[in-house]
CSV table of N, CA and C in Angstrom, one decimal:
chain,number,residue,atom,x,y,z
A,136,MET,N,12.7,-5.4,-22.1
A,136,MET,CA,13.4,-4.0,-22.4
A,136,MET,C,13.8,-4.7,-23.2
A,137,ALA,N,14.4,-3.9,-24.6
A,137,ALA,CA,14.8,-3.9,-25.3
A,137,ALA,C,16.3,-3.7,-25.6
A,138,GLY,N,17.4,-4.5,-26.4
A,138,GLY,CA,19.1,-4.3,-26.0
A,138,GLY,C,19.5,-3.0,-25.8
A,139,ASP,N,18.4,-2.3,-26.1
A,139,ASP,CA,18.8,-0.7,-25.7
A,139,ASP,C,18.5,-0.2,-25.6
A,140,GLY,N,17.6,-0.8,-24.7
A,140,GLY,CA,16.7,0.1,-22.4
A,140,GLY,C,16.2,1.0,-23.1
A,141,LYS,N,15.2,0.2,-24.6
A,141,LYS,CA,14.1,1.2,-24.5
A,141,LYS,C,13.2,0.1,-25.2
A,142,LEU,N,11.7,0.7,-23.9
A,142,LEU,CA,11.1,-0.4,-23.4
A,142,LEU,C,9.6,-0.4,-24.5
A,143,GLU,N,9.9,-2.1,-24.3
A,143,GLU,CA,9.0,-2.3,-25.5
A,143,GLU,C,7.7,-2.6,-25.4
A,144,ASP,N,6.9,-3.2,-26.0
A,144,ASP,CA,5.2,-2.9,-26.3
A,144,ASP,C,5.2,-2.8,-24.5
A,145,GLY,N,4.8,-1.7,-24.1
A,145,GLY,CA,4.2,-2.2,-22.7
A,145,GLY,C,5.3,-2.2,-21.5
A,146,GLU,N,6.3,-2.9,-21.5
A,146,GLU,CA,6.7,-3.4,-20.5
A,146,GLU,C,7.1,-2.0,-19.5
A,147,GLY,N,7.5,-2.7,-18.9
A,147,GLY,CA,7.2,-1.0,-17.1
A,147,GLY,C,6.2,-0.4,-17.3
A,148,LEU,N,5.4,-0.4,-18.3
A,148,LEU,CA,4.2,0.7,-17.4
A,148,LEU,C,3.1,0.5,-16.7
A,149,ALA,N,2.7,1.8,-15.9
A,149,ALA,CA,1.6,1.0,-15.5
A,149,ALA,C,0.9,2.7,-16.0
A,150,PRO,N,-0.8,2.3,-15.1
A,150,PRO,CA,-1.8,3.0,-15.1
A,150,PRO,C,-1.5,4.1,-13.8
A,151,GLY,N,-1.0,5.8,-13.7
A,151,GLY,CA,-0.6,6.5,-13.3
A,151,GLY,C,-1.9,6.3,-12.2
A,152,PRO,N,-1.8,7.2,-11.3
A,152,PRO,CA,-3.0,6.6,-10.0
A,152,PRO,C,-3.6,7.1,-9.5
A,153,GLY,N,-4.7,6.6,-9.2
A,153,GLY,CA,-6.0,6.1,-9.6
A,153,GLY,C,-6.2,4.9,-10.1
A,154,GLY,N,-5.4,4.7,-11.2
A,154,GLY,CA,-5.2,3.2,-11.9
A,154,GLY,C,-5.9,3.5,-13.1
A,155,ALA,N,-6.5,2.0,-13.6
A,155,ALA,CA,-6.7,2.1,-14.9
A,155,ALA,C,-7.7,3.3,-15.0
A,156,GLY,N,-7.6,3.5,-16.8
A,156,GLY,CA,-8.4,4.4,-17.4
A,156,GLY,C,-7.3,6.2,-17.5
A,157,LYS,N,-6.5,6.2,-16.3
A,157,LYS,CA,-5.2,7.0,-16.3
A,157,LYS,C,-3.9,7.0,-17.4
A,158,PRO,N,-2.6,8.6,-17.3
A,158,PRO,CA,-2.4,8.1,-18.2
A,158,PRO,C,-0.9,6.9,-17.6
A,159,ARG,N,-0.9,6.0,-18.8
A,159,ARG,CA,0.6,5.0,-18.4
A,159,ARG,C,1.5,5.6,-18.1
A,160,LEU,N,2.0,5.4,-17.1
A,160,LEU,CA,3.9,6.3,-16.7
A,160,LEU,C,4.9,5.0,-16.9
A,161,ASP,N,6.2,5.8,-17.5
A,161,ASP,CA,7.2,4.7,-17.7
A,161,ASP,C,7.9,4.4,-16.1
A,162,MET,N,7.2,3.0,-15.0
A,162,MET,CA,7.9,3.0,-14.5
A,162,MET,C,9.7,3.5,-14.0
A,163,GLY,N,10.1,2.8,-15.1
A,163,GLY,CA,11.8,2.5,-14.5
A,163,GLY,C,12.0,1.4,-13.5
A,164,CYS,N,12.6,1.4,-12.8
A,164,CYS,CA,13.9,1.2,-12.1
A,164,CYS,C,12.3,0.1,-11.0
A,165,LEU,N,10.9,0.9,-10.7
A,165,LEU,CA,10.2,0.7,-9.8
A,165,LEU,C,10.0,-0.2,-9.6
A,166,THR,N,9.9,-1.3,-11.1
A,166,THR,CA,8.9,-2.6,-11.4
A,166,THR,C,10.2,-3.6,-10.9
A,167,GLU,N,10.7,-3.3,-10.9
A,167,GLU,CA,11.6,-3.6,-9.5
A,167,GLU,C,12.1,-4.4,-8.6
A,168,ILE,N,11.7,-2.9,-7.8
A,168,ILE,CA,11.7,-2.5,-6.2
A,168,ILE,C,11.0,-3.0,-5.3
A,169,LEU,N,11.3,-3.6,-4.2
A,169,LEU,CA,10.2,-4.9,-3.8
A,169,LEU,C,9.7,-3.5,-2.9
A,170,GLY,N,10.0,-2.9,-2.3
A,170,GLY,CA,9.1,-1.6,-1.3
A,170,GLY,C,8.4,-1.7,-2.4
A,171,PHE,N,8.6,-1.2,-3.1
A,171,PHE,CA,7.6,-0.4,-4.0
A,171,PHE,C,6.5,-0.9,-4.1
A,172,HIS,N,6.6,-1.9,-4.6
A,172,HIS,CA,5.3,-2.8,-4.2
A,172,HIS,C,4.4,-3.3,-3.5
A,173,LEU,N,5.4,-3.1,-2.0
A,173,LEU,CA,4.5,-3.4,-0.4
A,173,LEU,C,4.0,-2.4,-0.7
A,174,ARG,N,4.4,-0.9,-1.4
A,174,ARG,CA,4.0,0.4,-0.6
A,174,ARG,C,2.1,0.6,-1.5
A,175,MET,N,2.1,0.5,-2.6
A,175,MET,CA,1.6,-0.3,-3.7
A,175,MET,C,0.4,-1.8,-2.6
A,176,ALA,N,1.0,-2.0,-3.0
A,176,ALA,CA,-0.1,-3.4,-2.2
A,176,ALA,C,-0.1,-2.8,-0.7
A,177,ASN,N,0.0,-1.4,0.2
A,177,ASN,CA,0.0,-1.8,1.1
A,177,ASN,C,-1.1,-0.8,1.3
A,178,VAL,N,-1.6,0.3,0.2
A,178,VAL,CA,-2.0,2.0,-0.2
A,178,VAL,C,-3.3,1.3,-0.7
A,179,ALA,N,-3.3,-0.2,-2.1
A,179,ALA,CA,-4.5,-0.7,-1.4
A,179,ALA,C,-5.5,-1.4,-1.0
A,180,ILE,N,-4.8,-1.7,-0.1
A,180,ILE,CA,-4.7,-2.2,1.8
A,180,ILE,C,-5.5,-1.2,2.5
A,181,PHE,N,-5.2,0.0,2.2
A,181,PHE,CA,-5.5,0.2,3.9
A,181,PHE,C,-6.8,1.2,3.2
A,182,GLN,N,-6.9,1.9,1.5
A,182,GLN,CA,-8.1,2.3,1.8
A,182,GLN,C,-9.1,1.7,1.1
A,183,ASP,N,-8.8,1.0,1.0
A,183,ASP,CA,-10.1,-0.1,1.8
A,183,ASP,C,-10.5,-0.5,3.3
A,184,TYR,N,-9.7,-0.9,4.0
A,184,TYR,CA,-9.6,-0.7,5.6
A,184,TYR,C,-10.5,0.6,6.2
A,185,GLN,N,-9.7,1.6,5.0
A,185,GLN,CA,-10.3,3.1,5.7
A,185,GLN,C,-12.3,3.6,5.3
A,186,GLN,N,-12.9,3.2,5.0
A,186,GLN,CA,-14.0,2.4,3.9
A,186,GLN,C,-14.2,1.9,4.5
A,187,THR,N,-14.0,0.8,4.7
A,187,THR,CA,-14.7,-0.4,5.8
A,187,THR,C,-15.2,0.0,7.6
A,188,MET,N,-13.6,0.5,7.6
A,188,MET,CA,-14.1,0.8,9.1
A,188,MET,C,-14.1,2.4,9.6
A,189,ALA,N,-14.4,2.4,9.0
A,189,ALA,CA,-15.4,4.4,8.5
A,189,ALA,C,-16.4,4.1,10.0
A,190,GLY,N,-16.8,3.4,10.3
A,190,GLY,CA,-18.0,3.6,11.1
A,190,GLY,C,-17.3,3.5,12.4
A,191,LEU,N,-16.5,2.6,12.8
A,191,LEU,CA,-16.4,2.9,14.1
A,191,LEU,C,-14.8,3.0,14.3
A,192,SER,N,-14.3,4.5,13.4
A,192,SER,CA,-13.9,5.0,13.7
A,192,SER,C,-11.7,5.1,14.5
A,193,LEU,N,-11.2,3.1,13.6
A,193,LEU,CA,-10.5,2.7,13.9
A,193,LEU,C,-9.9,3.7,12.6
A,194,THR,N,-8.2,3.4,13.8
A,194,THR,CA,-6.9,3.2,13.0
A,194,THR,C,-6.4,1.6,12.8
A,195,PRO,N,-5.8,0.8,12.1
A,195,PRO,CA,-5.4,1.0,11.4
A,195,PRO,C,-4.5,-0.1,13.3
A,196,LYS,N,-3.7,0.6,13.6
A,196,LYS,CA,-3.5,0.2,14.8
A,196,LYS,C,-3.5,0.5,16.3
A,197,GLN,N,-4.7,1.7,16.6
A,197,GLN,CA,-5.5,1.1,17.1
A,197,GLN,C,-7.3,0.2,17.1
A,198,PHE,N,-6.9,-1.1,15.6
A,198,PHE,CA,-7.9,-1.8,16.3
A,198,PHE,C,-6.8,-2.6,16.6
A,199,THR,N,-4.7,-3.2,15.9
A,199,THR,CA,-4.5,-3.4,16.7
A,199,THR,C,-3.9,-4.1,18.1
A,200,VAL,N,-4.4,-2.7,18.3
A,200,VAL,CA,-3.7,-2.7,20.2
A,200,VAL,C,-5.5,-2.8,20.9
A,201,LEU,N,-6.7,-2.6,20.6
A,201,LEU,CA,-7.6,-3.7,20.6
A,201,LEU,C,-7.2,-5.0,20.4
A,202,GLU,N,-7.3,-5.2,19.3
A,202,GLU,CA,-7.3,-7.0,19.1
A,202,GLU,C,-5.9,-7.9,20.1
A,203,LEU,N,-4.6,-6.3,20.9
A,203,LEU,CA,-3.1,-6.6,21.8
A,203,LEU,C,-4.4,-7.3,22.8
A,204,VAL,N,-4.1,-6.4,23.5
A,204,VAL,CA,-5.3,-6.0,24.6
A,204,VAL,C,-7.0,-7.1,25.2
A,205,GLY,N,-7.4,-7.4,23.7
A,205,GLY,CA,-8.6,-8.6,23.9
A,205,GLY,C,-7.9,-10.0,24.1
A,206,ARG,N,-6.8,-9.8,23.2
A,206,ARG,CA,-5.7,-11.3,23.3
A,206,ARG,C,-5.0,-11.5,23.7
A,207,ASN,N,-5.2,-10.7,25.1
A,207,ASN,CA,-3.9,-10.1,26.3
A,207,ASN,C,-4.6,-9.3,27.3
A,208,PRO,N,-5.4,-9.9,27.8
A,208,PRO,CA,-6.0,-9.1,29.3
A,208,PRO,C,-4.3,-9.1,30.4
A,209,GLY,N,-4.5,-7.7,30.5
A,209,GLY,CA,-3.6,-7.0,31.9
A,209,GLY,C,-2.1,-7.4,30.7
A,210,VAL,N,-1.7,-7.4,29.5
A,210,VAL,CA,-0.7,-6.6,28.4
A,210,VAL,C,-0.1,-5.2,29.3
A,211,VAL,N,0.7,-4.9,29.2
A,211,VAL,CA,1.4,-3.3,29.7
A,211,VAL,C,1.6,-2.5,28.3
A,212,GLN,N,1.8,-1.3,28.5
A,212,GLN,CA,2.0,-0.8,27.0
A,212,GLN,C,3.3,-0.8,26.7
A,213,ILE,N,4.9,-1.2,27.4
A,213,ILE,CA,5.3,-1.2,26.7
A,213,ILE,C,5.5,-2.4,25.4
A,214,ASP,N,5.2,-4.0,25.6
A,214,ASP,CA,5.3,-5.6,25.9
A,214,ASP,C,4.0,-4.8,24.5
A,215,ILE,N,3.6,-4.0,23.9
A,215,ILE,CA,2.6,-3.6,22.2
A,215,ILE,C,3.4,-3.2,21.6
A,216,ALA,N,3.8,-2.0,22.9
A,216,ALA,CA,5.5,-1.1,21.5
A,216,ALA,C,6.3,-2.0,21.4
A,217,GLU,N,6.8,-3.2,22.2
A,217,GLU,CA,8.0,-3.2,21.6
A,217,GLU,C,7.3,-4.6,19.8
A,218,LEU,N,6.8,-4.8,20.2
A,218,LEU,CA,5.7,-6.2,19.6
A,218,LEU,C,5.8,-5.3,18.2
A,219,LEU,N,5.0,-3.4,18.3
A,219,LEU,CA,4.6,-2.9,16.8
A,219,LEU,C,6.2,-2.4,16.7
A,220,SER,N,7.5,-2.1,17.5
A,220,SER,CA,8.1,-1.3,16.8
A,220,SER,C,8.2,0.3,16.9
A,221,MET,N,7.4,0.3,17.9
A,221,MET,CA,6.1,1.6,18.2
A,221,MET,C,7.0,2.4,19.4
A,222,ASP,N,7.3,4.0,19.4
A,222,ASP,CA,8.0,3.7,21.3
A,222,ASP,C,7.0,3.8,21.5
A,223,LYS,N,7.9,4.4,22.5
A,223,LYS,CA,6.8,4.5,24.2
A,223,LYS,C,5.7,6.0,23.5
A,224,ALA,N,5.9,6.8,23.6
A,224,ALA,CA,4.7,8.5,24.1
A,224,ALA,C,4.3,7.7,22.5
A,225,THR,N,4.0,7.3,21.7
A,225,THR,CA,3.7,7.2,20.7
A,225,THR,C,2.5,5.9,21.2
A,226,THR,N,3.0,4.9,21.3
A,226,THR,CA,1.8,3.9,22.1
A,226,THR,C,0.8,4.8,23.1
A,227,MET,N,2.0,5.4,23.9
A,227,MET,CA,1.6,5.5,25.2
A,227,MET,C,0.1,7.3,24.3
A,228,ALA,N,0.6,7.7,23.7
A,228,ALA,CA,-0.9,8.2,23.1
A,228,ALA,C,-2.2,7.5,23.0
A,229,LEU,N,-1.8,6.7,21.9
A,229,LEU,CA,-2.7,5.9,20.8
A,229,LEU,C,-3.9,4.6,22.3
A,230,VAL,N,-2.9,4.5,23.2
A,230,VAL,CA,-3.9,4.1,24.2
A,230,VAL,C,-4.6,5.2,25.1
A,231,ASP,N,-3.9,6.9,24.3
A,231,ASP,CA,-4.5,7.6,25.7
A,231,ASP,C,-6.0,8.0,24.8
A,232,ARG,N,-6.1,8.1,24.0
A,232,ARG,CA,-7.2,7.9,22.8
A,232,ARG,C,-8.4,7.3,22.7
A,233,LEU,N,-8.0,5.6,22.9
A,233,LEU,CA,-8.6,4.5,23.3
A,233,LEU,C,-9.1,4.4,24.6
A,234,GLU,N,-8.2,4.6,25.3
A,234,GLU,CA,-9.0,5.0,27.1
A,234,GLU,C,-10.3,5.9,27.1
A,235,ALA,N,-9.2,7.4,25.6
A,235,ALA,CA,-10.8,8.0,26.3
A,235,ALA,C,-12.1,7.7,25.6
A,236,ARG,N,-11.8,7.5,24.2
A,236,ARG,CA,-13.7,7.0,23.4
A,236,ARG,C,-13.2,5.0,24.5
A,237,ASN,N,-13.8,5.4,26.2
A,237,ASN,CA,-14.2,3.9,26.8
A,237,ASN,C,-13.5,3.2,26.2
A,238,LEU,N,-12.9,2.2,25.5
A,238,LEU,CA,-12.5,0.9,25.0
A,238,LEU,C,-11.2,0.1,25.1
A,239,LEU,N,-10.5,1.0,26.8
A,239,LEU,CA,-9.9,0.4,27.2
A,239,LEU,C,-9.7,0.7,28.5
A,240,GLU,N,-9.5,0.0,29.7
A,240,GLU,CA,-8.7,1.2,30.7
A,240,GLU,C,-7.8,0.2,31.2
A,241,ARG,N,-7.1,1.3,32.4
A,241,ARG,CA,-5.2,1.1,32.5
A,241,ARG,C,-6.0,0.6,34.3
A,242,ARG,N,-5.6,-0.6,34.0
A,242,ARG,CA,-5.0,-1.1,36.0
A,242,ARG,C,-4.1,-0.7,36.8
A,243,THR,N,-4.2,-0.4,38.0
A,243,THR,CA,-2.1,-1.1,38.6
A,243,THR,C,-3.0,-2.2,38.3
A,244,SER,N,-1.6,-2.4,38.2
A,244,SER,CA,-0.7,-4.1,38.7
A,244,SER,C,-1.5,-5.0,39.7
A,245,THR,N,-2.2,-5.5,40.3
A,245,THR,CA,-1.7,-5.9,41.8
A,245,THR,C,-0.1,-6.7,42.3
A,246,ILE,N,1.1,-7.2,40.3
A,246,ILE,CA,2.0,-7.5,40.8
A,246,ILE,C,2.9,-6.9,41.3
A,247,ASP,N,2.5,-5.6,39.9
A,247,ASP,CA,4.2,-4.5,40.2
A,247,ASP,C,3.1,-2.6,40.5
A,248,ARG,N,3.1,-1.7,42.2
A,248,ARG,CA,1.6,-1.3,41.9
A,248,ARG,C,2.6,0.2,40.5
A,249,ARG,N,3.6,0.1,40.2
A,249,ARG,CA,4.0,1.2,39.1
A,249,ARG,C,4.1,0.8,37.9
A,250,ARG,N,2.8,0.0,37.3
A,250,ARG,CA,2.8,-0.9,36.3
A,250,ARG,C,1.7,-1.2,36.3
A,251,LYS,N,0.8,-0.7,34.5
A,251,LYS,CA,-0.9,-0.2,34.0
A,251,LYS,C,-0.9,-1.6,33.7
A,252,ASP,N,-1.7,-2.4,33.8
A,252,ASP,CA,-2.2,-3.4,33.3
A,252,ASP,C,-2.8,-2.8,31.9
A,253,LEU,N,-4.0,-3.8,30.6
A,253,LEU,CA,-4.7,-2.7,29.7
A,253,LEU,C,-5.4,-4.2,29.6
A,254,PHE,N,-7.5,-3.6,29.4
A,254,PHE,CA,-8.1,-3.9,29.3
A,254,PHE,C,-8.7,-3.9,29.2
A,255,LEU,N,-9.5,-4.3,28.0
A,255,LEU,CA,-10.5,-4.1,27.2
A,255,LEU,C,-11.7,-3.6,28.1
A,256,THR,N,-12.4,-2.3,28.2
A,256,THR,CA,-13.6,-2.0,29.2
A,256,THR,C,-14.6,-3.2,27.7
A,257,LYS,N,-16.4,-3.9,28.2
A,257,LYS,CA,-17.3,-3.6,28.2
A,257,LYS,C,-17.8,-3.5,26.6
A,258,GLN,N,-18.0,-1.6,26.8
A,258,GLN,CA,-17.7,-1.6,25.4
A,258,GLN,C,-16.5,-1.7,24.3
A,259,GLY,N,-15.7,-1.7,24.3
A,259,GLY,CA,-14.3,-1.9,23.9
A,259,GLY,C,-14.3,-3.6,23.4
A,260,GLN,N,-15.1,-4.6,24.4
A,260,GLN,CA,-15.4,-5.3,23.8
A,260,GLN,C,-16.5,-5.6,22.9
A,261,GLU,N,-17.6,-4.9,22.8
A,261,GLU,CA,-18.0,-5.0,21.2
A,261,GLU,C,-17.6,-4.2,20.5
A,262,VAL,N,-17.2,-3.4,20.6
A,262,VAL,CA,-16.6,-3.0,19.0
A,262,VAL,C,-15.3,-3.5,19.1
A,263,LEU,N,-14.8,-3.9,19.6
A,263,LEU,CA,-13.3,-4.9,19.0
A,263,LEU,C,-14.1,-6.5,17.6
A,264,GLN,N,-15.9,-6.6,19.0
A,264,GLN,CA,-16.0,-8.2,17.8
A,264,GLN,C,-16.6,-7.0,16.5
A,265,GLU,N,-17.0,-6.5,16.9
A,265,GLU,CA,-17.6,-5.4,15.3
A,265,GLU,C,-16.5,-5.2,14.3
A,266,ALA,N,-15.6,-4.9,14.8
A,266,ALA,CA,-13.9,-4.4,13.4
A,266,ALA,C,-13.3,-6.0,13.4
A,267,ARG,N,-13.8,-7.2,13.9
A,267,ARG,CA,-13.2,-8.3,13.2
A,267,ARG,C,-14.2,-8.2,12.9
A,268,ASP,N,-15.2,-8.8,12.7
A,268,ASP,CA,-16.0,-9.3,11.1
A,268,ASP,C,-15.5,-8.6,10.2
A,269,LEU,N,-15.7,-6.9,9.9
A,269,LEU,CA,-15.7,-5.3,9.3
A,269,LEU,C,-14.1,-6.5,8.8
A,270,ILE,N,-13.4,-6.7,9.5
A,270,ILE,CA,-11.8,-7.3,9.5
A,270,ILE,C,-12.3,-8.2,8.3
A,271,ALA,N,-12.8,-9.2,8.3
A,271,ALA,CA,-13.1,-10.3,8.2
A,271,ALA,C,-13.0,-10.3,6.5
A,272,ALA,N,-14.0,-9.1,6.7
A,272,ALA,CA,-14.7,-9.1,5.2
A,272,ALA,C,-13.5,-8.0,4.3
A,273,HIS,N,-13.3,-7.4,4.4
A,273,HIS,CA,-12.1,-5.9,4.5
A,273,HIS,C,-10.6,-7.9,3.5
A,274,GLU,N,-10.3,-8.4,4.5
A,274,GLU,CA,-9.7,-10.1,4.3
A,274,GLU,C,-9.7,-10.1,3.2
A,275,LYS,N,-11.0,-11.3,4.2
A,275,LYS,CA,-12.1,-11.6,2.2
A,275,LYS,C,-11.4,-11.0,1.2
A,276,ARG,N,-11.3,-9.3,0.7
A,276,ARG,CA,-10.8,-9.5,-0.7
A,276,ARG,C,-10.8,-9.3,-0.5
A,277,PHE,N,-9.2,-10.2,-0.6
A,277,PHE,CA,-7.6,-9.5,-1.1
A,277,PHE,C,-7.0,-10.4,-1.1
A,278,THR,N,-7.1,-11.4,0.4
A,278,THR,CA,-6.8,-13.1,0.2
A,278,THR,C,-7.5,-13.8,-0.5
A,279,SER,N,-8.9,-13.8,-0.6
A,279,SER,CA,-9.4,-14.3,-2.4
A,279,SER,C,-8.6,-14.2,-3.2
A,280,ARG,N,-7.8,-13.8,-3.7
A,280,ARG,CA,-7.5,-13.5,-4.7
A,280,ARG,C,-6.3,-14.8,-4.8
A,281,PHE,N,-5.7,-15.0,-3.7
A,281,PHE,CA,-4.7,-16.1,-3.4
A,281,PHE,C,-4.9,-18.2,-3.7
A,282,SER,N,-4.6,-18.3,-4.0
A,282,SER,CA,-5.2,-20.4,-3.4
A,282,SER,C,-4.5,-20.0,-2.0
A,283,GLY,N,-5.1,-21.0,-1.2
A,283,GLY,CA,-4.5,-21.4,0.1
A,283,GLY,C,-2.9,-21.4,0.6
A,284,THR,N,-2.2,-22.5,-0.5
A,284,THR,CA,-1.3,-23.1,-0.3
A,284,THR,C,-0.6,-21.8,-1.4
A,285,GLU,N,-0.6,-20.4,-1.7
A,285,GLU,CA,-0.5,-18.6,-2.0
A,285,GLU,C,-0.3,-18.1,-0.5
A,286,LEU,N,-1.5,-18.1,-0.5
A,286,LEU,CA,-1.3,-17.1,0.4
A,286,LEU,C,-0.7,-17.3,1.6
A,287,GLU,N,-0.3,-19.0,1.8
A,287,GLU,CA,0.3,-18.9,3.0
A,287,GLU,C,1.7,-18.8,3.0
A,288,ALA,N,2.7,-19.0,1.4
A,288,ALA,CA,3.4,-18.9,1.5
A,288,ALA,C,4.0,-17.8,1.3
A,289,PHE,N,3.4,-16.7,0.4
A,289,PHE,CA,3.0,-15.1,0.5
A,289,PHE,C,3.0,-14.9,1.9
A,290,ILE,N,2.7,-14.9,2.8
A,290,ILE,CA,2.5,-15.1,4.2
A,290,ILE,C,3.5,-15.1,5.0
A,291,GLU,N,4.6,-16.5,4.3
A,291,GLU,CA,5.4,-17.0,5.1
A,291,GLU,C,6.4,-16.3,4.4
A,292,GLN,N,6.8,-15.1,3.2
A,292,GLN,CA,7.4,-14.6,2.2
A,292,GLN,C,7.3,-13.3,3.0
A,293,LEU,N,6.7,-12.8,3.2
A,293,LEU,CA,5.8,-11.0,4.0
A,293,LEU,C,6.8,-10.9,4.7
A,294,ARG,N,6.6,-12.5,6.4
A,294,ARG,CA,7.6,-11.9,7.5
A,294,ARG,C,9.2,-13.2,7.1
A,295,ARG,N,8.7,-13.7,6.4
A,295,ARG,CA,10.9,-13.4,6.0
A,295,ARG,C,11.0,-12.2,6.2
A,296,ILE,N,11.0,-11.1,5.9
A,296,ILE,CA,11.5,-9.9,6.5
A,296,ILE,C,11.4,-9.2,6.5
A,297,TYR,N,10.6,-9.6,7.9
A,297,TYR,CA,10.5,-8.5,8.7
A,297,TYR,C,10.8,-9.5,10.1
A,298,LEU,N,11.3,-10.3,9.8
A,298,LEU,CA,11.2,-11.5,11.1
A,298,LEU,C,12.7,-11.9,10.0
A,299,SER,N,13.7,-11.2,9.2
A,299,SER,CA,14.6,-11.8,9.1
A,299,SER,C,15.8,-11.7,10.0
A,300,GLY,N,15.7,-10.6,10.5
A,300,GLY,CA,17.3,-10.9,12.1
A,300,GLY,C,17.3,-9.0,12.2
A,301,GLU,N,17.5,-9.2,10.8
A,301,GLU,CA,18.1,-7.0,10.2
A,301,GLU,C,16.9,-5.8,10.9
A,302,GLY,N,16.6,-7.1,11.7
A,302,GLY,CA,15.3,-5.5,12.0
A,302,GLY,C,14.8,-5.6,13.4
A,303,PRO,N,14.2,-4.9,13.9
A,303,PRO,CA,13.7,-4.5,15.8
A,303,PRO,C,12.9,-6.1,16.5
A,304,HIS,N,12.7,-7.5,15.4
A,304,HIS,CA,12.2,-8.0,15.8
A,304,HIS,C,13.0,-9.4,15.5
A,305,GLY,N,13.3,-9.1,15.4
A,305,GLY,CA,14.9,-9.9,14.2
A,305,GLY,C,15.9,-10.6,15.5
A,306,ASP,N,16.4,-12.2,15.6
A,306,ASP,CA,17.8,-12.2,16.0
A,306,ASP,C,19.0,-11.7,15.2
A,307,GLN,N,19.9,-10.7,15.6
A,307,GLN,CA,20.4,-9.8,15.3
A,307,GLN,C,21.5,-11.6,14.4
A,308,GLY,N,21.3,-11.9,15.1
A,308,GLY,CA,23.2,-12.9,14.8
A,308,GLY,C,22.9,-13.6,14.4
A,309,SER,N,21.8,-14.9,13.8
A,309,SER,CA,21.8,-15.8,12.9
A,309,SER,C,21.5,-15.9,11.1
A,310,GLY,N,20.3,-14.4,11.6
A,310,GLY,CA,20.1,-14.1,10.1
A,310,GLY,C,17.8,-14.8,10.3
A,311,ASN,N,17.7,-15.6,11.1
A,311,ASN,CA,16.6,-16.2,10.9
A,311,ASN,C,15.5,-15.9,11.4
A,312,PRO,N,14.5,-16.0,11.5
A,312,PRO,CA,12.6,-16.1,11.6
A,312,PRO,C,13.3,-15.7,12.7
A,313,ALA,N,12.9,-15.0,13.8
A,313,ALA,CA,13.6,-15.0,15.4
A,313,ALA,C,13.9,-15.7,15.5
A,314,GLY,N,15.1,-15.8,15.7
A,314,GLY,CA,15.9,-16.8,16.3
A,314,GLY,C,15.9,-18.2,15.5
A,315,THR,N,15.1,-18.7,15.2
A,315,THR,CA,14.6,-19.5,14.9
A,315,THR,C,15.8,-20.5,13.6
A,316,ALA,N,16.5,-21.9,14.2
A,316,ALA,CA,17.2,-22.5,13.2
A,316,ALA,C,16.4,-22.9,12.1
A,317,ASP,N,17.7,-22.8,11.4
A,317,ASP,CA,17.1,-24.2,10.3
A,317,ASP,C,17.1,-25.5,10.9
A,318,THR,N,15.5,-25.8,9.6
A,318,THR,CA,16.2,-27.6,10.0
A,318,THR,C,16.6,-28.1,7.9
A,319,PRO,N,17.2,-29.0,9.0
A,319,PRO,CA,16.3,-30.2,7.2
A,319,PRO,C,15.5,-30.8,6.8
């Protein structure tokens, strides 16, 4: 930006909604706002996800729940809700939809009869495997833009945001990811 506050050749300009070929807009301070860039990246990833998963009709949250139940048979809804920072009602509705599709089932816990443990059905296992295969291709379309080292660093930097101690997942006292101590 020039000293007079005016934009230099193309600085702060970006294609409008829809990408290249659209009107270039003055982005103003948006070029410096982390949340804006995270949102734009999320939109790109979500649009590709929707196209990729259209045949399975699985939302990202539904896939996440299937993956968590598949990797943690017998998990309870509250544990999923806490991990994903979702309220109990939203989690219950999500589990209800997956159960209605015969992808998972609730079973009474052998430890506490009031508790319902979650398990994938046979159909749920099949859908999850198909979804994993589709997700792998979807992820590759984005991760291939980075070297292995860049991707590892990028993911760690993102984790620093959501495990910072400022949100529901972090240790409120230390500001370190998930309460981990700084190491030399």
